[in-house]
Coordinates of C-alpha atoms and ligand atoms in Angstrom, one line a residue:
M17 CA 22.5 59.2 2.7
R18 CA 21.3 61.6 0.0
L19 CA 17.5 61.9 -0.2
N20 CA 17.2 60.7 -3.8
M21 CA 18.9 57.4 -2.8
L22 CA 15.7 56.6 -0.9
A23 CA 13.6 56.7 -4.0
P24 CA 14.1 53.0 -5.0
V25 CA 13.4 52.0 -1.4
I26 CA 10.1 53.9 -1.5
V27 CA 9.2 52.3 -4.9
A28 CA 9.9 48.9 -3.5
L29 CA 7.8 49.5 -0.4
A30 CA 4.9 50.7 -2.6
A31 CA 5.1 47.6 -4.6
C32 CA 4.9 45.5 -1.5
A33 CA 1.6 47.2 -0.6
G34 CA -0.3 44.7 -2.9
N35 CA -1.7 43.1 0.3
G36 CA -5.2 44.5 0.1
K37 CA -4.2 48.2 0.3
P38 CA -5.8 50.3 -2.5
A39 CA -3.6 52.6 -4.6
A40 CA -4.7 56.1 -5.5
A41 CA -6.2 54.9 -8.8
D42 CA -8.4 52.3 -6.9
I43 CA -9.7 55.1 -4.6
A44 CA -10.4 57.4 -7.6
R45 CA -12.3 54.5 -9.3
A46 CA -14.3 53.9 -6.2
Q47 CA -15.3 57.5 -6.1
A48 CA -16.3 57.5 -9.8
L49 CA -18.3 54.2 -9.8
R50 CA -22.1 54.2 -9.6
P51 CA -24.8 51.5 -10.0
D52 CA -26.3 51.6 -13.5
D53 CA -29.8 51.8 -12.1
A54 CA -30.7 55.4 -11.2
R55 CA -32.8 54.5 -8.2
L56 CA -30.0 52.4 -6.7
A57 CA -27.4 55.0 -7.6
E58 CA -29.4 57.6 -5.6
R59 CA -29.5 55.3 -2.6
Y60 CA -25.8 54.5 -3.0
E61 CA -24.8 58.1 -3.2
R62 CA -26.6 59.2 0.0
S63 CA -25.5 56.2 2.1
C64 CA -22.9 53.5 1.3
M65 CA -20.7 55.8 -0.7
G66 CA -19.9 58.0 2.3
C67 CA -17.8 55.2 3.8
H68 CA -17.2 52.6 1.0
A69 CA -15.6 55.1 -1.4
V70 CA -13.4 56.6 1.3
D71 CA -10.0 55.1 2.0
G72 CA -9.2 54.6 5.6
S73 CA -12.9 54.4 6.7
G74 CA -12.4 50.7 7.5
A75 CA -15.2 49.8 5.0
P76 CA -14.3 47.5 2.0
L77 CA -13.7 49.9 -1.0
T78 CA -16.2 49.8 -3.8
G79 CA -15.0 47.9 -6.8
F80 CA -11.7 46.9 -5.1
A81 CA -11.7 43.1 -5.4
P82 CA -8.8 42.4 -2.9
Q83 CA -11.0 43.7 -0.1
W84 CA -14.3 42.0 -1.3
K85 CA -13.0 38.6 -2.3
P86 CA -12.4 37.4 1.3
L87 CA -15.9 38.7 2.3
A88 CA -17.6 36.9 -0.6
G89 CA -16.7 33.6 1.1
K90 CA -19.3 34.4 3.8
G91 CA -22.0 34.1 1.1
M92 CA -24.4 36.8 -0.2
E93 CA -27.2 36.2 2.4
Q94 CA -24.8 36.6 5.3
L95 CA -23.5 39.8 3.8
V96 CA -27.1 41.0 3.3
D97 CA -27.9 40.1 7.0
H98 CA -24.8 42.1 8.1
A99 CA -25.7 45.1 6.0
F100 CA -29.4 45.0 7.2
E101 CA -28.7 44.5 10.9
G102 CA -25.3 46.2 11.1
F103 CA -21.9 44.5 11.7
K104 CA -19.1 46.0 13.9
A105 CA -18.5 49.5 12.6
M106 CA -21.0 49.0 9.8
P107 CA -24.3 50.7 10.7
A108 CA -27.6 49.0 10.2
R109 CA -28.8 49.3 6.6
G110 CA -25.7 51.3 5.9
L111 CA -27.7 54.4 7.0
C112 CA -30.1 53.8 4.1
N113 CA -33.4 53.6 6.0
D114 CA -35.5 53.0 2.9
C115 CA -33.3 50.2 1.6
N116 CA -34.9 46.8 1.7
R117 CA -33.0 43.5 1.6
D118 CA -33.2 43.4 -2.2
D119 CA -31.7 46.9 -2.5
L120 CA -28.9 45.9 -0.1
R121 CA -28.3 42.7 -2.1
D122 CA -28.1 44.7 -5.4
L123 CA -25.8 47.3 -3.8
I124 CA -23.5 44.7 -2.4
R125 CA -23.3 43.0 -5.8
F126 CA -22.4 46.3 -7.3
M127 CA -19.9 47.4 -4.6
S128 CA -18.1 44.0 -4.6
G129 CA -17.7 44.3 -8.4
G130 CA -19.5 41.0 -8.7
A131 CA -17.1 39.2 -6.2
A132 CA -20.2 38.6 -4.0
A133 CA -22.9 37.4 -6.3
Ligands
HEC27 C1 -20.9 54.9 8.3 C2 -20.1 54.2 7.4 C3 -20.7 53.1 6.5 C4 -21.8 53.3 5.7 C5 -22.6 54.5 5.4 C6 -22.0 52.0 5.0 N1 -21.0 51.1 5.5 FE1 -20.8 49.1 4.9 N2 -19.3 48.9 6.2 C7 -18.7 49.9 6.9 C8 -17.6 49.4 7.7 C9 -16.7 50.2 8.6 C10 -17.5 48.1 7.3 C11 -16.4 47.0 7.9 C12 -17.0 46.4 9.1 C13 -16.0 45.5 9.8 O1 -15.7 44.4 9.3 O2 -15.4 46.0 10.8 C14 -18.5 47.8 6.4 C15 -18.8 46.5 5.9 C16 -19.8 46.3 5.0 C17 -20.1 44.9 4.4 C18 -19.4 43.6 4.8 C19 -20.0 43.0 6.0 C20 -19.3 41.7 6.4 O3 -20.0 40.7 6.7 O4 -18.1 41.7 6.4 C21 -21.2 45.1 3.6 C22 -21.8 44.0 2.8 C23 -21.5 46.5 3.6 N3 -20.7 47.2 4.4 C24 -22.6 47.0 2.8 C25 -23.0 48.3 2.9 C26 -24.0 48.9 2.1 C27 -24.8 48.1 1.1 C28 -24.1 50.2 2.4 C29 -25.2 51.2 1.9 C30 -26.6 50.8 1.9 C31 -23.1 50.5 3.4 N4 -22.4 49.3 3.7 C32 -23.0 51.7 4.1 C33 -19.1 51.2 7.0 C34 -20.2 51.8 6.3

């Protein structure tokens, strides 16, 4: 089989990847997004962003609704608890030691693109 005959197959496989897998544009957007508030943006940049704007880290991608919508069902306070205490591979306070629960709640609202409100 000639190599260029594979192209439609690859395109079809890429189209199937709609099952929660971010595309390059989603990852680029996650890396560009910042909270509006400068104080929160500083906390986000030095903690959450190191995992949540990186594809393949296992962390739900910032601003990528398909990965946040299922988590939103846990309810905001449960997500804040998990962020504060740590959850599986997610470290306590997301490595932001000066983040309080209100900061974490605002960061989660921002990172989930409003999916968790
Ligand atoms: C060292 C990497 C890392 C950093 C830094 C990090 N996270 Fe996470 N986070 C993860 C991973 C990995 C998961 C997925 C955990 C799992 O479900 O296995 C996660 C999951 C979460 C979840 C979903 C928890 C749930 O109940 O499913 C929230 C909310 C969250 N992170 C918030 C934050 C916030 C806010 C920050 C910054 C203050 C942050 N994270 C920083 C790695 C990180």
